Coordinates of N, CA and C and ligand atoms in Angstrom, one line a residue:
M1400 N -33.1 37.5 39.7 CA -33.8 36.2 39.7 C -35.1 36.2 40.5
N1401 N -36.2 35.7 39.9 CA -37.4 35.7 40.7 C -37.5 34.6 41.7
K1402 N -38.1 34.9 42.8 CA -38.3 33.8 43.8 C -39.7 33.3 43.6
C1403 N -39.9 32.0 43.6 CA -41.3 31.4 43.5 C -41.7 31.0 44.9
R1404 N -42.4 31.9 45.5 CA -43.0 31.6 46.9 C -44.2 30.7 46.8
H1405 N -45.0 31.1 45.8 CA -46.3 30.4 45.6 C -46.4 29.8 44.2
L1406 N -46.4 28.5 44.2 CA -46.6 27.7 42.9 C -48.0 27.1 42.9
A1407 N -48.7 27.3 41.8 CA -50.0 26.6 41.7 C -49.9 25.7 40.5
I1408 N -50.5 24.5 40.6 CA -50.5 23.5 39.5 C -51.9 23.0 39.2
I1409 N -52.2 23.0 37.9 CA -53.4 22.4 37.4 C -52.9 21.0 37.0
M1410 N -53.3 20.0 37.8 CA -52.8 18.6 37.6 C -53.7 17.9 36.5
D1411 N -53.4 18.1 35.3 CA -54.3 17.6 34.2 C -53.6 16.5 33.5
G1412 N -54.5 15.6 32.9 CA -54.0 14.6 32.0 C -53.9 13.2 32.6
N1413 N -54.5 13.0 33.8 CA -54.4 11.7 34.4 C -55.1 10.6 33.5
G1414 N -56.3 11.0 33.0 CA -57.1 10.1 32.3 C -56.5 9.7 31.0
R1415 N -56.0 10.6 30.2 CA -55.3 10.3 29.0 C -54.0 9.5 29.2
W1416 N -53.3 9.8 30.2 CA -52.1 9.1 30.6 C -52.4 7.6 30.8
A1417 N -53.5 7.3 31.5 CA -53.9 6.0 31.8 C -54.3 5.3 30.6
K1418 N -55.2 6.0 29.8 CA -55.7 5.4 28.6 C -54.5 5.0 27.6
A1419 N -53.5 5.8 27.5 CA -52.4 5.5 26.6 C -51.7 4.3 27.0
Q1420 N -51.9 3.8 28.3 CA -51.2 2.6 28.7 C -52.2 1.5 28.8
G1421 N -53.4 1.7 28.3 CA -54.4 0.6 28.3 C -55.0 0.4 29.7
K1422 N -54.9 1.4 30.6 CA -55.4 1.3 31.9 C -56.7 2.1 32.1
P1423 N -57.5 1.8 33.1 CA -58.7 2.7 33.3 C -58.3 4.1 33.8
R1424 N -59.1 5.0 33.6 CA -58.9 6.4 34.0 C -58.5 6.5 35.5
T1425 N -59.1 5.6 36.3 CA -58.8 5.6 37.8 C -57.4 5.3 38.1
A1426 N -56.7 4.5 37.2 CA -55.3 4.2 37.5 C -54.5 5.5 37.3
G1427 N -54.9 6.4 36.4 CA -54.3 7.7 36.3 C -54.4 8.5 37.5
H1428 N -55.6 8.5 38.1 CA -55.8 9.3 39.3 C -55.0 8.8 40.5
L1429 N -54.8 7.5 40.5 CA -54.0 6.9 41.6 C -52.5 7.3 41.4
A1430 N -52.0 7.2 40.2 CA -50.6 7.6 39.9 C -50.5 9.1 40.1
G1431 N -51.5 9.8 39.8 CA -51.5 11.3 40.0 C -51.4 11.7 41.4
A1432 N -52.2 11.0 42.3 CA -52.1 11.3 43.7 C -50.7 11.0 44.3
D1433 N -50.1 9.9 43.9 CA -48.7 9.6 44.3 C -47.8 10.7 43.9
N1434 N -48.0 11.2 42.7 CA -47.1 12.3 42.2 C -47.3 13.6 43.0
V1435 N -48.4 13.8 43.6 CA -48.5 15.0 44.5 C -47.4 15.0 45.6
R1436 N -47.2 13.8 46.1 CA -46.2 13.7 47.2 C -44.8 14.0 46.5
T1437 N -44.5 13.3 45.4 CA -43.2 13.5 44.8 C -42.9 15.0 44.5
I1438 N -43.9 15.7 43.9 CA -43.7 17.0 43.5 C -43.7 18.0 44.7
A1439 N -44.5 17.6 45.8 CA -44.5 18.5 47.0 C -43.1 18.5 47.6
I1440 N -42.5 17.3 47.6 CA -41.1 17.2 48.2 C -40.1 18.0 47.3
A1441 N -40.3 17.9 46.0 CA -39.3 18.6 45.1 C -39.6 20.1 45.2
A1442 N -40.8 20.5 45.3 CA -41.1 22.0 45.4 C -40.5 22.5 46.7
D1443 N -40.7 21.8 47.8 CA -40.2 22.2 49.1 C -38.7 22.3 49.0
Q1444 N -38.0 21.4 48.4 CA -36.6 21.4 48.3 C -36.1 22.6 47.4
A1445 N -37.0 23.0 46.5 CA -36.7 24.1 45.6 C -37.0 25.5 46.2
G1446 N -37.5 25.4 47.5 CA -37.7 26.7 48.2 C -39.1 27.3 48.1
V1447 N -40.0 26.5 47.4 CA -41.4 27.0 47.3 C -42.0 26.9 48.7
E1448 N -42.8 28.0 49.1 CA -43.4 28.0 50.4 C -44.9 27.6 50.4
Y1449 N -45.5 27.9 49.3 CA -47.0 27.5 49.1 C -47.1 26.8 47.8
L1450 N -47.7 25.6 47.9 CA -48.0 24.8 46.7 C -49.4 24.5 46.6
T1451 N -50.1 25.1 45.7 CA -51.6 24.9 45.6 C -51.9 24.0 44.4
M1452 N -52.6 22.9 44.7 CA -52.8 21.8 43.7 C -54.3 21.7 43.4
Y1453 N -54.7 21.7 42.2 CA -56.1 21.5 41.7 C -56.4 20.0 41.7
A1454 N -57.1 19.5 42.6 CA -57.4 18.1 42.6 C -58.8 17.7 42.1
F1455 N -59.8 18.6 42.4 CA -61.2 18.3 41.9 C -61.9 19.6 41.8
S1456 N -62.4 19.9 40.6 CA -63.1 21.2 40.4 C -64.6 21.1 40.6
T1457 N -65.2 22.2 40.7 CA -66.7 22.3 40.9 C -67.4 21.7 39.6
E1458 N -66.6 21.7 38.5 CA -67.1 21.2 37.2 C -66.9 19.6 37.1
N1459 N -66.0 19.1 37.9 CA -65.7 17.7 37.7 C -66.8 16.7 38.2
W1460 N -67.9 17.2 38.8 CA -69.0 16.4 39.2 C -69.7 15.9 37.9
K1461 N -69.5 16.5 36.8 CA -70.1 16.1 35.5 C -69.6 14.7 35.1
R1462 N -68.5 14.2 35.6 CA -68.0 12.9 35.2 C -68.8 11.7 35.6
A1463 N -68.5 10.6 35.1 CA -69.2 9.3 35.4 C -69.1 9.1 37.0
A1464 N -70.2 8.6 37.5 CA -70.2 8.4 39.0 C -69.1 7.6 39.5
D1465 N -68.7 6.5 38.7 CA -67.6 5.6 39.2 C -66.3 6.4 39.3
E1466 N -66.0 7.3 38.4 CA -64.8 8.1 38.4 C -64.8 9.1 39.6
V1467 N -66.0 9.7 39.8 CA -66.1 10.7 40.9 C -65.9 10.0 42.2
N1468 N -66.6 8.8 42.3 CA -66.5 8.1 43.6 C -65.1 7.7 43.9
Y1469 N -64.4 7.3 42.8 CA -63.0 6.9 43.0 C -62.1 8.0 43.5
I1470 N -62.3 9.2 42.9 CA -61.5 10.4 43.3 C -61.9 10.8 44.8
M1471 N -63.1 10.6 45.1 CA -63.5 11.0 46.5 C -62.9 10.0 47.5
K1472 N -62.5 8.8 47.1 CA -61.9 7.9 48.1 C -60.4 8.1 48.1
L1473 N -59.8 8.8 47.2 CA -58.4 8.9 47.1 C -57.7 9.6 48.3
P1474 N -58.4 10.7 48.9 CA -57.7 11.4 50.0 C -57.4 10.4 51.1
A1475 N -58.3 9.5 51.4 CA -58.1 8.5 52.5 C -56.9 7.7 52.2
V1476 N -56.7 7.2 50.9 CA -55.6 6.4 50.5 C -54.3 7.2 50.6
F1477 N -54.4 8.4 50.1 CA -53.2 9.3 50.0 C -52.7 9.6 51.4
F1478 N -53.6 10.1 52.3 CA -53.1 10.5 53.6 C -52.7 9.3 54.5
K1479 N -53.3 8.2 54.3 CA -52.9 7.0 55.0 C -51.4 6.6 54.7
K1480 N -51.1 6.8 53.4 CA -49.7 6.5 52.9 C -48.8 7.5 53.4
Y1481 N -49.1 8.8 53.3 CA -48.1 9.8 53.3 C -48.2 10.8 54.5
M1482 N -49.3 10.8 55.3 CA -49.5 11.8 56.3 C -48.3 11.9 57.3
Q1483 N -47.9 10.7 57.7 CA -46.8 10.8 58.7 C -45.5 11.4 58.1
E1484 N -45.3 11.1 56.9 CA -44.1 11.6 56.2 C -44.3 13.2 56.1
F1485 N -45.4 13.6 55.7 CA -45.7 15.0 55.6 C -45.5 15.8 56.9
I1486 N -46.0 15.1 58.0 CA -45.8 15.7 59.3 C -44.3 15.8 59.6
D1487 N -43.6 14.7 59.4 CA -42.1 14.7 59.6 C -41.4 15.7 58.8
R1488 N -41.8 16.0 57.6 CA -41.2 17.0 56.8 C -41.6 18.4 57.1
G1489 N -42.6 18.5 58.1 CA -43.0 19.9 58.5 C -44.0 20.5 57.6
F1490 N -44.6 19.7 56.7 CA -45.6 20.2 55.8 C -46.9 20.6 56.5
R1491 N -47.5 21.7 56.2 CA -48.8 22.1 56.7 C -49.9 21.9 55.6
M1492 N -50.9 21.1 55.9 CA -51.9 20.8 54.9 C -53.1 21.8 55.0
W1493 N -53.5 22.3 53.8 CA -54.7 23.1 53.8 C -55.6 22.5 52.7
I1494 N -56.9 22.5 53.0 CA -57.8 22.1 51.9 C -58.8 23.2 51.6
I1495 N -58.9 23.6 50.4 CA -59.9 24.7 50.1 C -60.9 24.2 49.0
G1496 N -62.0 24.8 49.1 CA -63.1 24.4 48.2 C -64.4 24.3 49.1
E1497 N -65.5 23.9 48.5 CA -66.7 23.7 49.3 C -66.8 22.3 49.8
L1498 N -66.3 22.2 51.0 CA -66.1 20.8 51.6 C -67.5 20.2 52.0
D1499 N -68.4 21.1 52.2 CA -69.7 20.6 52.7 C -70.4 19.6 51.7
A1500 N -70.1 19.8 50.4 CA -70.7 19.0 49.3 C -70.0 17.7 49.2
L1501 N -68.9 17.4 49.9 CA -68.1 16.2 49.7 C -68.7 15.1 50.6
P1502 N -68.5 13.8 50.2 CA -69.0 12.8 51.1 C -68.4 13.0 52.5
A1503 N -69.2 12.7 53.5 CA -68.7 12.9 54.9 C -67.3 12.3 55.2
A1504 N -67.1 11.1 54.7 CA -65.9 10.3 55.0 C -64.7 11.1 54.4
T1505 N -64.9 11.6 53.2 CA -63.8 12.3 52.5 C -63.5 13.6 53.3
R1506 N -64.6 14.3 53.6 CA -64.4 15.5 54.4 C -63.7 15.3 55.7
D1507 N -64.0 14.2 56.4 CA -63.4 13.9 57.7 C -61.9 13.7 57.5
V1508 N -61.5 13.0 56.5 CA -60.1 12.7 56.2 C -59.3 14.0 55.9
L1509 N -59.9 14.9 55.1 CA -59.3 16.2 54.8 C -59.2 17.1 56.0
M1510 N -60.2 17.1 56.8 CA -60.2 18.0 58.0 C -59.1 17.5 59.0
D1511 N -59.0 16.2 59.0 CA -58.1 15.6 59.9 C -56.6 15.9 59.5
A1512 N -56.4 15.9 58.2 CA -55.0 16.2 57.7 C -54.7 17.7 58.1
M1513 N -55.7 18.6 58.0 CA -55.5 20.0 58.3 C -55.2 20.1 59.8
E1514 N -56.0 19.4 60.6 CA -55.9 19.5 62.0 C -54.5 19.0 62.5
K1515 N -54.1 17.8 62.0 CA -52.9 17.2 62.4 C -51.6 18.0 62.1
S1516 N -51.7 18.8 61.1 CA -50.5 19.5 60.6 C -50.6 21.0 60.9
K1517 N -51.5 21.4 61.7 CA -51.8 22.9 61.9 C -50.7 23.7 62.6
T1518 N -49.8 22.9 63.3 CA -48.7 23.7 64.0 C -47.4 23.6 63.2
N1519 N -47.5 22.9 62.0 CA -46.3 22.8 61.2 C -46.0 24.2 60.5
T1520 N -44.7 24.4 60.2 CA -44.3 25.7 59.7 C -43.5 25.6 58.4
G1521 N -43.5 24.3 57.8 CA -42.8 24.1 56.5 C -43.7 24.4 55.3
L1522 N -43.5 23.7 54.3 CA -44.3 23.9 53.0 C -45.8 23.9 53.3
N1523 N -46.5 24.9 52.8 CA -47.9 24.9 52.9 C -48.4 24.1 51.6
L1524 N -49.0 23.0 51.9 CA -49.5 22.1 50.7 C -51.0 22.3 50.7
I1525 N -51.5 23.0 49.7 CA -52.9 23.4 49.6 C -53.6 22.5 48.6
I1526 N -54.6 21.7 49.0 CA -55.3 20.9 48.0 C -56.7 21.5 47.7
C1527 N -57.0 21.7 46.5 CA -58.3 22.3 46.1 C -59.3 21.1 45.7
M1528 N -60.3 21.0 46.5 CA -61.2 19.9 46.4 C -62.6 20.5 46.3
N1529 N -63.3 20.2 45.2 CA -64.6 20.8 44.9 C -64.4 22.4 45.0
Y1530 N -63.4 22.8 44.3 CA -63.0 24.2 44.2 C -63.3 24.7 42.8
G1531 N -63.9 25.9 42.8 CA -64.1 26.7 41.6 C -64.0 28.1 41.9
S1532 N -63.2 28.8 41.1 CA -62.8 30.2 41.4 C -64.0 31.2 41.3
Q1533 N -64.8 31.0 40.3 CA -66.0 32.0 40.2 C -66.8 31.8 41.5
R1534 N -67.1 30.6 41.9 CA -67.9 30.3 43.0 C -67.2 31.0 44.3
E1535 N -65.9 30.8 44.4 CA -65.1 31.3 45.5 C -65.3 32.9 45.6
I1536 N -65.2 33.5 44.4 CA -65.3 35.0 44.4 C -66.8 35.4 44.7
L1537 N -67.7 34.6 44.2 CA -69.1 35.0 44.5 C -69.4 34.8 46.0
L1538 N -68.9 33.7 46.6 CA -69.1 33.5 48.1 C -68.4 34.6 48.9
A1539 N -67.2 35.1 48.4 CA -66.5 36.2 49.0 C -67.3 37.5 49.0
A1540 N -67.9 37.7 47.8 CA -68.7 38.9 47.6 C -69.9 38.9 48.5
K1541 N -70.5 37.8 48.6 CA -71.7 37.6 49.5 C -71.3 37.9 51.0
A1542 N -70.2 37.3 51.4 CA -69.8 37.4 52.8 C -69.4 38.9 53.1
Y1543 N -68.8 39.5 52.1 CA -68.4 40.9 52.3 C -69.7 41.8 52.3
A1544 N -70.6 41.5 51.4 CA -71.9 42.3 51.4 C -72.6 42.2 52.8
K1545 N -72.6 41.0 53.3 CA -73.2 40.7 54.6 C -72.6 41.6 55.7
D1546 N -71.2 41.6 55.7 CA -70.5 42.3 56.7 C -70.8 43.8 56.6
V1547 N -70.9 44.3 55.3 CA -71.3 45.7 55.1 C -72.7 46.0 55.7
L1548 N -73.6 45.1 55.4 CA -75.0 45.3 55.9 C -75.1 45.3 57.4
E1549 N -74.2 44.5 58.0 CA -74.2 44.4 59.4 C -73.3 45.4 60.1
G1550 N -72.7 46.3 59.3 CA -71.8 47.3 59.9 C -70.5 46.8 60.3
K1551 N -70.1 45.6 59.8 CA -68.8 45.0 60.3 C -67.7 45.4 59.3
A1552 N -68.0 45.9 58.1 CA -67.0 46.2 57.1 C -67.4 47.5 56.4
D1553 N -66.3 48.2 56.0 CA -66.5 49.5 55.3 C -66.9 49.2 53.8
L1554 N -67.6 50.1 53.2 CA -67.8 50.0 51.8 C -66.6 50.2 51.0
D1555 N -65.7 51.0 51.5 CA -64.4 51.2 50.8 C -63.4 50.3 51.3
I1556 N -63.1 49.2 50.6 CA -62.0 48.4 51.1 C -61.0 48.2 49.9
T1557 N -59.8 47.8 50.3 CA -58.8 47.6 49.3 C -58.8 46.1 48.7
E1558 N -58.1 45.9 47.7 CA -58.0 44.5 47.2 C -57.4 43.6 48.3
E1559 N -56.5 44.1 49.0 CA -55.9 43.3 50.1 C -56.9 42.9 51.1
Q1560 N -57.8 43.8 51.5 CA -58.8 43.5 52.4 C -59.8 42.6 51.9
F1561 N -60.2 42.7 50.6 CA -61.1 41.8 50.0 C -60.6 40.3 50.0
E1562 N -59.3 40.2 49.8 CA -58.6 38.9 49.8 C -58.9 38.1 51.1
D1563 N -59.2 38.8 52.2 CA -59.5 38.1 53.4 C -60.8 37.3 53.3
Y1564 N -61.6 37.6 52.3 CA -62.9 36.9 52.1 C -62.7 35.6 51.2
L1565 N -61.6 35.5 50.6 CA -61.3 34.4 49.6 C -60.9 33.2 50.4
M1566 N -61.0 32.0 49.8 CA -60.6 30.8 50.4 C -59.1 30.7 50.7
T1567 N -58.3 31.5 49.9 CA -56.9 31.6 50.0 C -56.4 32.6 51.0
K1568 N -57.3 33.1 51.9 CA -56.9 34.1 52.9 C -55.6 33.8 53.5
G1569 N -54.7 34.8 53.5 CA -53.4 34.6 54.2 C -52.3 34.1 53.3
F1570 N -52.7 33.6 52.2 CA -51.6 33.1 51.3 C -51.1 34.2 50.3
P1571 N -49.9 34.2 50.0 CA -49.4 35.3 49.0 C -49.9 35.0 47.6
P1572 N -49.9 36.0 46.7 CA -50.4 35.8 45.4 C -49.6 34.7 44.7
V1573 N -50.2 34.0 43.7 CA -49.5 33.0 43.0 C -48.4 33.6 42.1
D1574 N -47.2 33.1 42.2 CA -46.1 33.6 41.4 C -46.1 32.8 40.0
L1575 N -46.2 31.5 40.1 CA -46.2 30.7 38.9 C -47.3 29.7 38.8
L1576 N -48.0 29.7 37.7 CA -49.0 28.6 37.5 C -48.5 27.7 36.4
I1577 N -48.5 26.4 36.7 CA -48.2 25.4 35.7 C -49.4 24.5 35.4
R1578 N -49.7 24.3 34.1 CA -50.7 23.3 33.8 C -50.1 22.2 33.0
T1579 N -50.3 21.0 33.3 CA -49.8 19.8 32.6 C -50.7 19.4 31.5
S1580 N -50.2 18.5 30.7 CA -50.9 17.8 29.6 C -51.3 18.6 28.4
G1581 N -50.7 19.8 28.3 CA -50.9 20.5 27.0 C -52.1 21.4 26.8
E1582 N -53.1 21.3 27.7 CA -54.3 22.1 27.6 C -53.9 23.6 27.9
L1583 N -54.4 24.5 27.1 CA -54.1 25.9 27.3 C -55.3 26.7 27.8
R1584 N -55.7 26.3 29.0 CA -56.8 27.1 29.7 C -56.6 27.0 31.2
I1585 N -57.4 27.8 31.8 CA -57.3 28.0 33.3 C -58.4 27.2 34.0
S1586 N -59.5 26.8 33.4 CA -60.5 25.9 33.9 C -61.0 26.4 35.4
N1587 N -61.3 27.7 35.5 CA -61.9 28.2 36.7 C -61.0 28.0 38.0
Y1588 N -59.7 28.2 37.8 CA -58.7 28.0 38.9 C -58.1 29.4 39.3
L1589 N -58.3 29.7 40.6 CA -57.5 30.8 41.2 C -57.6 32.1 40.4
L1590 N -58.7 32.5 39.9 CA -58.8 33.6 38.9 C -58.3 34.9 39.5
W1591 N -58.6 35.2 40.8 CA -58.2 36.4 41.4 C -56.7 36.3 41.7
Q1592 N -56.3 35.1 42.2 CA -54.9 34.9 42.8 C -53.8 34.9 41.7
I1593 N -54.2 34.6 40.4 CA -53.2 34.5 39.4 C -53.1 35.8 38.6
A1594 N -53.7 36.9 39.1 CA -53.7 38.2 38.4 C -52.4 38.5 37.8
Y1595 N -51.3 38.3 38.5 CA -49.9 38.6 37.9 C -49.0 37.4 37.9
A1596 N -49.6 36.2 37.9 CA -48.7 35.0 37.9 C -48.1 34.9 36.5
E1597 N -46.9 34.2 36.5 CA -46.3 33.8 35.2 C -47.0 32.4 34.9
L1598 N -47.2 32.2 33.6 CA -47.9 30.9 33.2 C -47.0 30.0 32.5
E1599 N -47.1 28.7 32.8 CA -46.3 27.7 32.0 C -47.2 26.5 31.7
F1600 N -47.2 26.1 30.4 CA -48.0 25.0 30.0 C -47.0 23.9 29.5
V1601 N -47.1 22.7 30.1 CA -46.1 21.7 29.7 C -46.9 20.5 29.1
P1602 N -46.3 19.8 28.1 CA -47.0 18.7 27.4 C -47.1 17.5 28.3
E1603 N -46.3 17.3 29.3 CA -46.4 16.0 30.1 C -47.7 15.9 30.8
A1604 N -48.2 14.7 30.9 CA -49.4 14.5 31.7 C -49.0 14.5 33.1
W1605 N -50.0 14.8 34.0 CA -49.6 15.0 35.5 C -48.8 13.8 36.0
P1606 N -49.2 12.5 35.8 CA -48.4 11.4 36.4 C -46.9 11.4 35.9
E1607 N -46.6 12.0 34.7 CA -45.3 12.0 34.2 C -44.6 13.3 34.4
F1608 N -45.1 14.2 35.2 CA -44.5 15.5 35.6 C -43.5 15.2 36.7
T1609 N -42.2 15.1 36.3 CA -41.2 14.7 37.3 C -40.6 15.9 38.0
P1610 N -39.8 15.7 39.1 CA -39.1 16.8 39.7 C -38.1 17.5 38.7
E1611 N -37.6 16.8 37.7 CA -36.8 17.4 36.7 C -37.6 18.4 35.8
V1612 N -38.8 18.0 35.5 CA -39.6 18.9 34.7 C -40.0 20.2 35.6
L1613 N -40.3 19.9 36.8 CA -40.6 21.0 37.8 C -39.4 22.0 37.8
N1614 N -38.2 21.4 38.0 CA -37.0 22.3 38.1 C -36.8 23.1 36.8
R1615 N -37.1 22.5 35.7 CA -37.0 23.2 34.4 C -38.0 24.4 34.4
C1616 N -39.2 24.1 34.9 CA -40.2 25.2 34.9 C -39.8 26.3 35.8
L1617 N -39.2 25.9 37.0 CA -38.8 27.0 38.0 C -37.7 27.8 37.4
E1618 N -36.8 27.1 36.7 CA -35.6 27.8 36.1 C -36.1 28.8 35.0
E1619 N -37.1 28.4 34.2 CA -37.6 29.3 33.2 C -38.3 30.5 33.9
Y1620 N -39.0 30.2 35.0 CA -39.7 31.3 35.7 C -38.7 32.3 36.3
Q1621 N -37.6 31.7 36.8 CA -36.6 32.6 37.4 C -36.1 33.7 36.4
N1622 N -36.1 33.3 35.2 CA -35.5 34.2 34.2 C -36.6 35.1 33.5
R1623 N -37.8 34.9 33.9 CA -38.9 35.8 33.3 C -38.7 37.2 33.8
D1624 N -39.1 38.1 33.0 CA -39.0 39.5 33.4 C -40.4 40.0 33.9
R1625 N -40.5 40.0 35.2 CA -41.8 40.3 35.8 C -41.9 41.8 36.0
R1626 N -42.7 42.4 35.3 CA -42.8 43.9 35.3 C -43.9 44.5 36.1
F1627 N -45.0 43.7 36.3 CA -46.1 44.2 37.1 C -46.7 45.5 36.6
G1628 N -46.6 45.7 35.3 CA -47.1 47.0 34.7 C -46.2 48.1 34.7
G1629 N -45.0 47.9 35.3 CA -44.0 49.0 35.3 C -43.1 48.9 34.1
V1630 N -41.9 49.5 34.2 CA -41.0 49.5 33.1 C -39.8 48.8 33.5
K1631 N -39.3 48.0 32.5 CA -38.1 47.2 32.8 C -36.9 48.0 33.3
N1632 N -36.3 47.5 34.4 CA -35.1 48.2 35.0 C -33.9 47.8 34.1
V1633 N -33.2 48.8 33.6 CA -32.0 48.5 32.9 C -30.8 49.0 33.5
Ligands
IPE2343 C1 -56.9 15.6 36.0 O1 -56.8 14.7 35.0 C2 -57.6 15.1 37.3 C3 -58.9 15.7 37.5 C4 -59.4 16.7 36.8 C5 -59.7 15.2 38.6 P1 -58.1 14.4 34.1 O2 -58.9 13.4 34.8 O3 -58.7 15.6 33.7 O4 -57.4 13.7 32.8 P2 -57.7 14.0 31.3 O5 -57.6 15.5 31.1 O6 -59.1 13.5 31.1 O7 -56.7 13.2 30.6
IPE2344 C1 -59.0 21.0 35.6 O1 -58.9 19.9 34.8 C2 -59.4 20.5 37.0 C3 -58.4 19.8 37.7 C4 -57.2 19.5 37.3 C5 -58.8 19.3 39.0 P1 -60.1 19.4 33.9 O2 -59.6 18.3 33.1 O3 -61.3 19.2 34.7 O4 -60.4 20.7 33.0 P2 -61.0 20.8 31.5 O5 -62.3 20.1 31.5 O6 -60.0 20.3 30.6 O7 -61.2 22.3 31.4
MG2345 MG1 -58.5 16.9 32.2

């Protein structure tokens, strides 16, 4: 039976979910944020150690200003509601992405969540904000090249050593990637980290992705035959 140490989720379908109920897209984002708490608790209970959530991509700036502004205000609402509970549950918060480009108030709230939970040793809850994986790999390559030029790194490094330049430094590889809302694509998410992940695409929109659906996904994952390029053991 496979253990899922690292679960990554592309939380998609908030807008369509809201529209289907005659609500504005922003209502979907609010329900989606609340569901991050529900699913983090369920994932923790299922034994997941790292939960990486795609909240806002480098491409999402293309959306209407009202929608982007609303999403940028959500971290403050979310952590005001749930930060104390996360601390009590021992969750450690991580935020990855290019935080410099975020509004200062949003960045402050995110940095504060990381700071307040940095001694926690429970579930690592990683929120990707202004994250794009190609950009992440490019920035890693640039930082590595600089280290080589300055004599701080060898030209010959391993994949493991290169991982120290990624935003996910220190996290294990993704075991399972789930995308909600039926879209069958990766959308610039964790391209390096999912090299050998198992993939699951579910029809439910993110706000309707329940702990039951999560547990079903984990059960399916547990029964997958992960060969990593080897030959099945019989
Ligand atoms: C995911 O839901 C949340 C973000 C990408 C910020 P969407 O907002 O993409 O919802 P759909 O895909 O348009 O329904
Ligand atoms: C991916 O969803 C990004 C997040 C969930 C934050 P999108 O809705 O932005 O992706 P596309 O546009 O369908 O590829
Ligand atoms: Mg979408």
